[in-house]
Short mmCIF file of C-alpha atoms in Angstrom, two decimals:
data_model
loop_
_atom_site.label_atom_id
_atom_site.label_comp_id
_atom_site.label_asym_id
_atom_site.label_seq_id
_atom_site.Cartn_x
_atom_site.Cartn_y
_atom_site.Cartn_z
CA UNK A 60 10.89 166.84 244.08
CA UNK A 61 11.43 163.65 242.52
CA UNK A 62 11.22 165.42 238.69
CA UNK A 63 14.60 167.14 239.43
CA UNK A 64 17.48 164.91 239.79
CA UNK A 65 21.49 165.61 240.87
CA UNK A 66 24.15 163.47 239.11
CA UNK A 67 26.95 162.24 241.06
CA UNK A 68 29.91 163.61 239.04
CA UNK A 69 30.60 160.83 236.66
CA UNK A 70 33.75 158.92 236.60
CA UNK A 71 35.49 158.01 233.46
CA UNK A 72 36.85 154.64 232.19
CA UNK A 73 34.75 151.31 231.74
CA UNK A 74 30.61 152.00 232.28
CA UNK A 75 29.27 148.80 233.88
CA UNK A 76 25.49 149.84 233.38
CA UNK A 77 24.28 147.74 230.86
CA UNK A 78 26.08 144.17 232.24
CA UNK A 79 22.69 142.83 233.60
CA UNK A 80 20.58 144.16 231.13
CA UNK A 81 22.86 142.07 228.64
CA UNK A 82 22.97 138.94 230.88
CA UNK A 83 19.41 138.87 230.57
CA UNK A 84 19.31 139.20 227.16
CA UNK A 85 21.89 136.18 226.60
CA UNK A 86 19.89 134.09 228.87
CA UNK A 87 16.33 135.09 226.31
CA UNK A 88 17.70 134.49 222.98
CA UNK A 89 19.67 131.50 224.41
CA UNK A 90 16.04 129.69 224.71
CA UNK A 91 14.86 130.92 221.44
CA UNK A 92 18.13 129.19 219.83
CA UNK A 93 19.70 132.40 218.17
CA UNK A 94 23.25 133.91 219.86
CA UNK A 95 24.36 137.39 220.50
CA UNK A 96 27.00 138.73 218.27
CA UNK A 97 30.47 137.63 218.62
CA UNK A 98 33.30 140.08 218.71
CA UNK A 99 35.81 140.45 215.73
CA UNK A 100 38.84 138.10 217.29
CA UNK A 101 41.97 137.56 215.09
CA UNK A 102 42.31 134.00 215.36
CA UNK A 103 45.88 134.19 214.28
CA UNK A 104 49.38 133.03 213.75
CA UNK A 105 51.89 135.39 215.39
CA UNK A 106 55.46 134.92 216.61
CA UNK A 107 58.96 136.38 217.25
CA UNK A 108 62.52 135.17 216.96
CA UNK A 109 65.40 137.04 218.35
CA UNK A 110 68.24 136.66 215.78
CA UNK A 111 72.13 138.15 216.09
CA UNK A 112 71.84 141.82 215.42
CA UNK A 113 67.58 141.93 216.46
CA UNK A 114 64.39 140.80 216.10
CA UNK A 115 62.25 139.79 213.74
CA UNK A 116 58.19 139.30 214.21
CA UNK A 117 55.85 137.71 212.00
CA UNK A 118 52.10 138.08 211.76
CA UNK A 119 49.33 136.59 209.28
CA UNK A 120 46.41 138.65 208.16
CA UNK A 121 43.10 137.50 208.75
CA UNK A 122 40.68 138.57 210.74
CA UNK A 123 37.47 136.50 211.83
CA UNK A 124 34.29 137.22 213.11
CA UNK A 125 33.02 133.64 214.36
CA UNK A 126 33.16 131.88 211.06
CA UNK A 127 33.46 134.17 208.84
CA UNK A 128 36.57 136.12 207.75
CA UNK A 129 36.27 140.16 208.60
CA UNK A 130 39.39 141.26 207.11
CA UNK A 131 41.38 138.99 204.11
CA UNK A 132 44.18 141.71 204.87
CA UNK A 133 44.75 143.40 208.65
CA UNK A 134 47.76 144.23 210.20
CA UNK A 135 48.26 142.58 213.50
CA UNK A 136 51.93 144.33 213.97
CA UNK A 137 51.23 147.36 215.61
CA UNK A 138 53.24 150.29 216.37
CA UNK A 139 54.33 150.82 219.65
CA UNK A 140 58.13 153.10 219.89
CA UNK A 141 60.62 153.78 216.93
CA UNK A 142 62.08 151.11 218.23
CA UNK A 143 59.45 148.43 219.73
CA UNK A 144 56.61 146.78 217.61
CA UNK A 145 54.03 144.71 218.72
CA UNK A 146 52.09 141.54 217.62
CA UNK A 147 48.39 140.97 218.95
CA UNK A 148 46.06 138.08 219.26
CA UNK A 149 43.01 137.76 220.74
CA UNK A 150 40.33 140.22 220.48
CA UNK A 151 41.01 142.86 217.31
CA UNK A 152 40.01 145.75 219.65
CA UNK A 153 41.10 144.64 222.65
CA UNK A 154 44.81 144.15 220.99
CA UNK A 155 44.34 147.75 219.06
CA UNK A 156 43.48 149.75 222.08
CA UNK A 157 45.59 148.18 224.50
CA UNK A 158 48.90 148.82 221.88
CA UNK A 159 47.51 152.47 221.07
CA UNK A 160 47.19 153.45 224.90
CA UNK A 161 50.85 151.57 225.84
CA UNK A 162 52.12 153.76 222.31
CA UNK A 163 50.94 157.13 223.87
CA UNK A 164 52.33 156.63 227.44
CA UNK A 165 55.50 154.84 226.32
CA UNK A 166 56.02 158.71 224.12
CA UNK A 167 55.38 160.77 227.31
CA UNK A 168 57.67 158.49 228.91
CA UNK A 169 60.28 159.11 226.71
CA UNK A 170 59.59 162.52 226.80
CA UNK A 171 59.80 162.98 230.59
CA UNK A 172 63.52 160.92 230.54
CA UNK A 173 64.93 161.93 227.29
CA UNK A 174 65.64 158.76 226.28
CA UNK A 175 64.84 155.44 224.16
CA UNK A 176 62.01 153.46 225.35
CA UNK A 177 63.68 150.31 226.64
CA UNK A 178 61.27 146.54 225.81
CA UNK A 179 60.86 146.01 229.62
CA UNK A 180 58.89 149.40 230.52
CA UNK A 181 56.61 148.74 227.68
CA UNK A 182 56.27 144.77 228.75
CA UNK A 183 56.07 146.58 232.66
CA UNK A 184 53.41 148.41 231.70
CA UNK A 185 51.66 145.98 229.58
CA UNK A 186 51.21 143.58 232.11
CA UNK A 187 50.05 145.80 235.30
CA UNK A 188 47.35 147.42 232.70
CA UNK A 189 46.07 142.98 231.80
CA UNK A 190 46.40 142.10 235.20
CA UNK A 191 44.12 145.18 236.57
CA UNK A 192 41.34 144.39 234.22
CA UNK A 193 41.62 140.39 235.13
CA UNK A 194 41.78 138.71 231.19
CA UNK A 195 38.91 140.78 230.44
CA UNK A 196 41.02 142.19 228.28
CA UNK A 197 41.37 139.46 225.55
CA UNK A 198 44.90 140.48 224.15
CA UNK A 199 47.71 138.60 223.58
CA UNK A 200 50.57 140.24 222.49
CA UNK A 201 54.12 139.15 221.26
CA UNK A 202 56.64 142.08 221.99
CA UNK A 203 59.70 142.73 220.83
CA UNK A 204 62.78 145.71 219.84
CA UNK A 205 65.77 146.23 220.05
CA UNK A 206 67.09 149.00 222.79
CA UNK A 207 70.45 150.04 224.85
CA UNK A 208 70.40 146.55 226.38
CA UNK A 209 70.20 144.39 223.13
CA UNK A 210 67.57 142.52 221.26
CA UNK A 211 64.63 141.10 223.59
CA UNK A 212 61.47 139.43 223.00
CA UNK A 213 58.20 138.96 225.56
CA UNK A 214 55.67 137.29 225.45
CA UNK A 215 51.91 138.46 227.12
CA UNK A 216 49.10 136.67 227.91
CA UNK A 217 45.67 138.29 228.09
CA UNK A 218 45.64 137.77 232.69
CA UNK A 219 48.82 139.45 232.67
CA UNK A 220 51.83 137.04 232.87
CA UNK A 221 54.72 137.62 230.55
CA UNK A 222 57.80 135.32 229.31
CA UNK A 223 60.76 136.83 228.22
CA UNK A 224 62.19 133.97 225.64
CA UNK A 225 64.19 133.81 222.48
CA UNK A 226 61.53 132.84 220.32
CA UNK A 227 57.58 132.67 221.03
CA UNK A 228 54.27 132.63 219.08
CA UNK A 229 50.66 133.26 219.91
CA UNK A 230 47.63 132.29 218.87
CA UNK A 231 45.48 129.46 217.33
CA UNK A 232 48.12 128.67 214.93
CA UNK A 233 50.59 128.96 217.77
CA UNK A 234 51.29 125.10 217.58
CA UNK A 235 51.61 124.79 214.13
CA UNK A 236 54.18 127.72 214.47
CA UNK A 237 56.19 126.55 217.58
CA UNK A 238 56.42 123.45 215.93
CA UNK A 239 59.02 124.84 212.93
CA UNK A 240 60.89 127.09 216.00
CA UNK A 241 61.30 123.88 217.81
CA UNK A 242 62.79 122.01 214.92
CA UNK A 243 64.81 124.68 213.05
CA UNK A 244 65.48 127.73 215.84
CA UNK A 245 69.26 128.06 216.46
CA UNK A 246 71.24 130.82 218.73
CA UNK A 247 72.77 134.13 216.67
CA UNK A 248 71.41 133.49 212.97
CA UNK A 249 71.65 135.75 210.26
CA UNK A 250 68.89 138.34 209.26
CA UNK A 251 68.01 136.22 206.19
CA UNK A 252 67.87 133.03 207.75
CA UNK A 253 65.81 134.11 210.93
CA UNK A 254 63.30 135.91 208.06
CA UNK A 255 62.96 132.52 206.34
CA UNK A 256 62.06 131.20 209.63
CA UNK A 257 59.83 133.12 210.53
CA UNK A 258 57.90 133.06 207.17
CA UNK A 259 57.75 128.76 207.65
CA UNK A 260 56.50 129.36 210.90
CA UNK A 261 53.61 131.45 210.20
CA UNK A 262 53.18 129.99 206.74
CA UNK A 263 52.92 126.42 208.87
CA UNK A 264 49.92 128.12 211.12
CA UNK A 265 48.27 129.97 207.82
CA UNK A 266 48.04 125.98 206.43
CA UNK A 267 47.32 124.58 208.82
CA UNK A 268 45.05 126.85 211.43
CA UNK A 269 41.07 127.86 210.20
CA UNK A 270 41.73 130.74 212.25
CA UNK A 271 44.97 132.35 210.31
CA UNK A 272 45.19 132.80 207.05
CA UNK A 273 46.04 135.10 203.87
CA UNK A 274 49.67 136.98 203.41
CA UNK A 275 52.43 137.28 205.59
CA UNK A 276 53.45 140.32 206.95
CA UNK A 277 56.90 140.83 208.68
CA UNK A 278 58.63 143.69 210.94
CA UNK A 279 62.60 143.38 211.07
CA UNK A 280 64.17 145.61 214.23
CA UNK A 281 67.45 146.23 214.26
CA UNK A 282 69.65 149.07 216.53
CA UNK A 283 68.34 152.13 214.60
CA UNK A 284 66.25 150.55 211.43
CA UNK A 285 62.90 149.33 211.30
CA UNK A 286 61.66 147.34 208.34
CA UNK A 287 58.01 146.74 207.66
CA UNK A 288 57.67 144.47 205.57
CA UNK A 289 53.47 144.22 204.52
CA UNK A 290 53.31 141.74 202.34
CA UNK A 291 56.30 139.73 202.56
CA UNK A 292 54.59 136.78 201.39
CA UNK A 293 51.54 136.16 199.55
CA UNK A 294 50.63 132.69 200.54
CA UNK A 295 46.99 132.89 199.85
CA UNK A 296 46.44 134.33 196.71
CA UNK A 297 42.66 134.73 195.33
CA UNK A 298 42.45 132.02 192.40
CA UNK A 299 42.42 133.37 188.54
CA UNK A 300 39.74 132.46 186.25
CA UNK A 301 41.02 129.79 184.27
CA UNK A 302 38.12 130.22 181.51
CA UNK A 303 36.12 132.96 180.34
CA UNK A 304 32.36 133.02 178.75
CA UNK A 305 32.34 135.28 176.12
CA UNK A 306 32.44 134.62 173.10
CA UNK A 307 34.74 136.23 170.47
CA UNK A 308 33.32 138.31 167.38
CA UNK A 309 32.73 136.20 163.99
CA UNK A 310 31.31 133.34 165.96
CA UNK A 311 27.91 134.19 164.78
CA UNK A 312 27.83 134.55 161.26
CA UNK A 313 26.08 137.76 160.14
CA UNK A 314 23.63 137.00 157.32
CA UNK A 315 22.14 141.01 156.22
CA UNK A 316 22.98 144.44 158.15
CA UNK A 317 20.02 147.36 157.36
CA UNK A 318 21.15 150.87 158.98
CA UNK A 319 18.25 153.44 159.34
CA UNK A 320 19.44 156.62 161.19
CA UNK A 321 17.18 157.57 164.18
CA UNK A 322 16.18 161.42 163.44
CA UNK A 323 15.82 163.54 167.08
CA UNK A 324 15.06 166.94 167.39
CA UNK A 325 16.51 169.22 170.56
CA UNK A 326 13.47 170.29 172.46
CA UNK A 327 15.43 172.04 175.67
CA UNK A 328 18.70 172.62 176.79
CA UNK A 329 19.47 173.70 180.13
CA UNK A 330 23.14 173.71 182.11
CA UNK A 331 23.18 172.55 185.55
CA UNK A 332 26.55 173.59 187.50
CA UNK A 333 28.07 170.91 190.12
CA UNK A 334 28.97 171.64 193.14
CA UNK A 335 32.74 170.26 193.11
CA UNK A 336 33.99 172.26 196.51
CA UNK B 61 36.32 176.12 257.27
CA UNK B 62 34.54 173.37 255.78
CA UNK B 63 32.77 174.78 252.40
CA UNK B 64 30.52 171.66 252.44
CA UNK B 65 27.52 171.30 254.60
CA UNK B 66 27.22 168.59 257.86
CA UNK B 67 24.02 167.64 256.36
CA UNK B 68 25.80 166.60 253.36
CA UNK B 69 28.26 164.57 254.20
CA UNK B 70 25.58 163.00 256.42
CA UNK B 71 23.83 161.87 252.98
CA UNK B 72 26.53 160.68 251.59
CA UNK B 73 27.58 158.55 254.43
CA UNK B 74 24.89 156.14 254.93
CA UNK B 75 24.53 154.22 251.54
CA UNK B 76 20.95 152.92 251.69
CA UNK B 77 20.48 149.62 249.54
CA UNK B 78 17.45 147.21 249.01
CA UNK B 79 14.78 150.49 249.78
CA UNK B 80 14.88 152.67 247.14
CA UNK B 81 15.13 151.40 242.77
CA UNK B 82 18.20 153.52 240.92
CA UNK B 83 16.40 154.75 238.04
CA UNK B 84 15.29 157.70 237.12
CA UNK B 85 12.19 159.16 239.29
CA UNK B 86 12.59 156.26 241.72
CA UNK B 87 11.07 153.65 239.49
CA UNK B 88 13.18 150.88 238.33
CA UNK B 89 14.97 151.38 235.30
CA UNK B 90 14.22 147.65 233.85
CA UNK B 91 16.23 148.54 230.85
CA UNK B 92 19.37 149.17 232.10
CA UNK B 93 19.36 147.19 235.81
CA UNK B 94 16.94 144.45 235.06
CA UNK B 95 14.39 143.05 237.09
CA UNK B 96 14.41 144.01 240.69
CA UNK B 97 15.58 141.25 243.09
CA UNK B 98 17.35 141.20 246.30
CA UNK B 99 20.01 139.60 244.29
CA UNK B 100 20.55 142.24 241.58
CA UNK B 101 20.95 144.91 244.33
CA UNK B 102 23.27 143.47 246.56
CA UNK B 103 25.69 142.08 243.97
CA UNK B 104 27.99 143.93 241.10
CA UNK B 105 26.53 143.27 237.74
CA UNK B 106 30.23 142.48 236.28
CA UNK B 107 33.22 141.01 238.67
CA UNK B 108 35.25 144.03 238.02
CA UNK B 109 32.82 147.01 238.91
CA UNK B 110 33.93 146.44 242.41
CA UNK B 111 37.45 146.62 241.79
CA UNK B 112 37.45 149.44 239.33
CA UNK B 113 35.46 151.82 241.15
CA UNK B 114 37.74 151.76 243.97
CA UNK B 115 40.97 150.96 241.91
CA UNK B 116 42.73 154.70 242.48
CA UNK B 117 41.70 154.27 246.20
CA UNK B 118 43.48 151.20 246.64
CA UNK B 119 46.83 152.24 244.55
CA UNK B 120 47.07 155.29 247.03
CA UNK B 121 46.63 152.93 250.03
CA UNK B 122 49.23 150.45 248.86
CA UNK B 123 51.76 153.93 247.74
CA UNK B 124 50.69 155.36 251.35
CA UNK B 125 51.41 152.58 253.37
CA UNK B 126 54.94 151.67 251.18
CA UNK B 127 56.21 155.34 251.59
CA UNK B 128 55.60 154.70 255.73
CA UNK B 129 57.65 151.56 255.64
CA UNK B 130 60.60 153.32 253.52
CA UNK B 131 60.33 156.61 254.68
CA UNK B 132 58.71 156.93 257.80
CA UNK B 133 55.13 158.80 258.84
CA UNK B 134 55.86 162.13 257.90
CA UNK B 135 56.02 160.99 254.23
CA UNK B 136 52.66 160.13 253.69
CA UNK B 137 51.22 162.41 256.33
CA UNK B 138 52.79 165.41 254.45
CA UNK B 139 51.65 164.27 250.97
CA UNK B 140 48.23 163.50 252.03
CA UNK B 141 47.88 167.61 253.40
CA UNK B 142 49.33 168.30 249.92
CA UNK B 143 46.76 166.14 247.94
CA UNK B 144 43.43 167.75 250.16
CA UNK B 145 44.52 171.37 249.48
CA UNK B 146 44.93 170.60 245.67
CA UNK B 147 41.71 168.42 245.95
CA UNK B 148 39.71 171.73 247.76
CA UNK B 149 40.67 173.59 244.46
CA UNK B 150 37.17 173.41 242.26
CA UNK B 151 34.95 175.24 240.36
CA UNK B 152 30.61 175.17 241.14
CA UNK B 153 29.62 171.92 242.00
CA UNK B 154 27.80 171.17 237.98
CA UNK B 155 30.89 172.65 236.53
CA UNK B 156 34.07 169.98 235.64
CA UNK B 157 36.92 171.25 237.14
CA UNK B 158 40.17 170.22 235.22
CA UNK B 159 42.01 169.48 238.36
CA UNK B 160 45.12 169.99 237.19
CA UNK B 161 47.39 170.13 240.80
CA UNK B 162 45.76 166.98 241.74
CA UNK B 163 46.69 164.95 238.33
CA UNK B 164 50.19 166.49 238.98
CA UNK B 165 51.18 165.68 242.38
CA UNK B 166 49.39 161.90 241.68
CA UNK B 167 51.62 161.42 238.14
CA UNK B 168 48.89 160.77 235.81
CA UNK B 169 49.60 163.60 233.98
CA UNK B 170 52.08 161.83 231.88
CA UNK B 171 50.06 158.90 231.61
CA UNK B 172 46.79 157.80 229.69
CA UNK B 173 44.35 155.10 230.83
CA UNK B 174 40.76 153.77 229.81
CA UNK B 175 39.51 157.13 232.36
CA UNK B 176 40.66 159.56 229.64
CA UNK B 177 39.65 157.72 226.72
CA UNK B 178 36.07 156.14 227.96
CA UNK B 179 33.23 157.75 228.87
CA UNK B 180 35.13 160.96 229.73
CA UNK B 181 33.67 163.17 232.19
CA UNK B 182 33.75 166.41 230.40
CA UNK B 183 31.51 165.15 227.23
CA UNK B 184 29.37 163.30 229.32
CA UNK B 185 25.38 164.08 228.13
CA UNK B 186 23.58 164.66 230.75
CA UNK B 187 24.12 167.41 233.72
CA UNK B 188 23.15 167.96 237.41
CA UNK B 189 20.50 171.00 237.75
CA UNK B 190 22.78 173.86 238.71
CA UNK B 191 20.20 174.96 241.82
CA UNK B 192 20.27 171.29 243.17
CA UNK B 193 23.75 170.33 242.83
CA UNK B 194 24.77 174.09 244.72
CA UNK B 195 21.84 173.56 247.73
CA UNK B 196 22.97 170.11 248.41
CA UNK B 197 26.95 170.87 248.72
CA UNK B 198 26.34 173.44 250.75
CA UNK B 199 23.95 171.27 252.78
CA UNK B 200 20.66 173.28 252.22
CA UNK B 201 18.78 170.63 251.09
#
């Protein structure tokens, strides 16, 4: 009887099955000196100010896979309501799911009240969904939008706590970042002036971080306009060639030219048709 | 009338740990589950299997028991006869029922987890044999 089996009916979510196998695994190539894979993280500079009329959030764009960079050019500002983006560090998946599942129950939300996501039910929800899974979840997010209450800004660490401040960053350029805020951050600027702010800050992590690097990319809510700006800033550009090898025509003097025409004859000719559908 | 054998429920009752390897034909699937030690049975192979297997369990306990404080016994009493008639509403035991009156009278048909998007049920590979699954919920096995 032991050839046919009965499966409990399986339950979705997370699949714990192979935990040990890889434990064991770890522990084996540990003593031969090799590692396992790391997972794509995003190393990053991201922040948020809150400035008179909204918020404005800044992100750099590289991604790293242990010391390499993955990406020269992701977007870390992710797409959460017409009206809320989001910033992730941490884990590139991790931050992607997480946003993507918050986006799709933040809509049916909406659509069960009729109204305008408001910042705190997306921050609510963020935080009960990192707290379940214990900072297993490596995301760190910056949120921020503007809804019926005003501008507001949150901050979310990957075990679930959240700070609701006017201006935060994230990340391993987080210091270099907070650093600039500290020094230049004042109450109710103008749009231009918190944008400029922003760009130091992230443009002071992109120097001065390993882990952040490339363009700048800034998001700009306001009551009723989103602007996405991708790039706003080109920090990091690739260098140009400042010489080139080849050398130009005349540099070899030609002494005597002798044409003789090469005489073919068509054997075959056949038409093959592609297959363009 | 209770559609599911005594037998049955027996079964599922008494967990038995430590006697019998999980794999497939009742040898240890070293693979998957490792080595076999007292150790490997007995504890979770990740901190959170624990938690997540018996994480919808727990949010109905802690909903349960706040609806009693607020609203008094009948509240949870009457939901709870609500949620086993919806929960009696299935198709053959190898079949995946959709549930539908269940994931409305819990909420989470307006919401989306990791359950719908991971390893979801009804594209799982593998199936129970039909025969087996039917003899053993109605306890003649």
């Amino acid at each position: 009887m032991a050839t046919l089996t009965m499966s409990r009916a399986p339950l979705g979510g997370f699949s714990f099955e192979n935990c040990k196998r890889n434990a064991i695994l770890e522990g084996e190539t540990s003593k031969l000196g090799f590692s396992l894979p790391a997972a794509r993280k995003t190393g990053t500079t991201i922040c948020g100010v809150v400035f008179k009329d909204g918020v404005v959030l800044g992100a750099d764009t590289r991604a790293t896979e242990g010391m390499i960079v993955a990406d020269k050019n992701c977007s870390k500002i992710h797409y959460i309501s017409p009206n809320i983006y989001c910033c992730g560090a941490g884990t590139a998946a991790d931050t992607e799911m997480t946003t993507q599942i918050i986006s799709s129950n933040l809509e049916l939300h909406s659509l069960s009240t009729g109204r305008l996501p408001r910042v705190a039910t997306a921050n609510r929800m963020l935080k009960q969904m990192l707290f379940r899974y214990q900072g297993y979840i490596g995301a760190a997010l910056v949120l921020g939008g503007v809804d019926c209450n005003g501008p507001h800004l949150y901050s979310i660490y990957p075990h679930g706590s959240t700070d609701k401040l006017p201006y935060v960053t994230m990340g391993s350029g987080s210091l270099a970042a907070m650093a600039v805020f500290e020094d230049r951050y004042k109450p109710d600027m103008e749009e231009e002036e918190a944008k400029g702010l922003v760009r130091d800050a992230i443009a002071a992590g992109i120097f001065n971080d390993l882990g952040s690097g490339s363009n700048i990319d800034l998001c700009v809510i306001t009551k009723g306009n989103v602007d996405y700006i991708r790039p706003h800033d080109e920090a990091n550009k690739k260098g140009v060639r400042t010489g080139d090898y080849k050398y130009k025509r005349g540099t070899t003097a030609v002494l005597t030219k002798a044409v003789s025409p090469l005489n073919l004859e068509l054997v075959e000719e056949s038409v093959q048709t592609m297959d363009t559908s | 009338m209770n559609s599911r054998g005594l037998r049955s429920q027996l079964q599922d009752s008494v967990p038995v740990s430590g006697l019998c390897p999980q794999g497939a034909y009742g040898v240890q699937d070293s693979l998957r589950s490792g080595f076999t030690s007292v150790k490997n049975e007995l504890l979770p192979s990740h901190p959170l299997e624990l938690s997540e297997k018996n994480f919808q369990l727990n949010q109905d306990k802690m909903n349960f028991s706040t609806l009693r404080n607020i609203q008094g016994l009948h509240a949870p009493l009457k939901l709870q006869m609500e949620f086993r008639a919806a929960r009696q509403v299935q198709r053959l035991p190898f079949l995946r029922s959709s549930n539908l009156a269940l994931d409305t009278l819990r909420g989470s048909d307006e919401s989306i987890g990791f359950e719908d998007i991971l390893n979801d049920p009804s594209q799982s590979e593998v199936m129970g044999e039909p025969h087996m699954m039917v003899e053993y919920k109605l306890g003649l096995l």
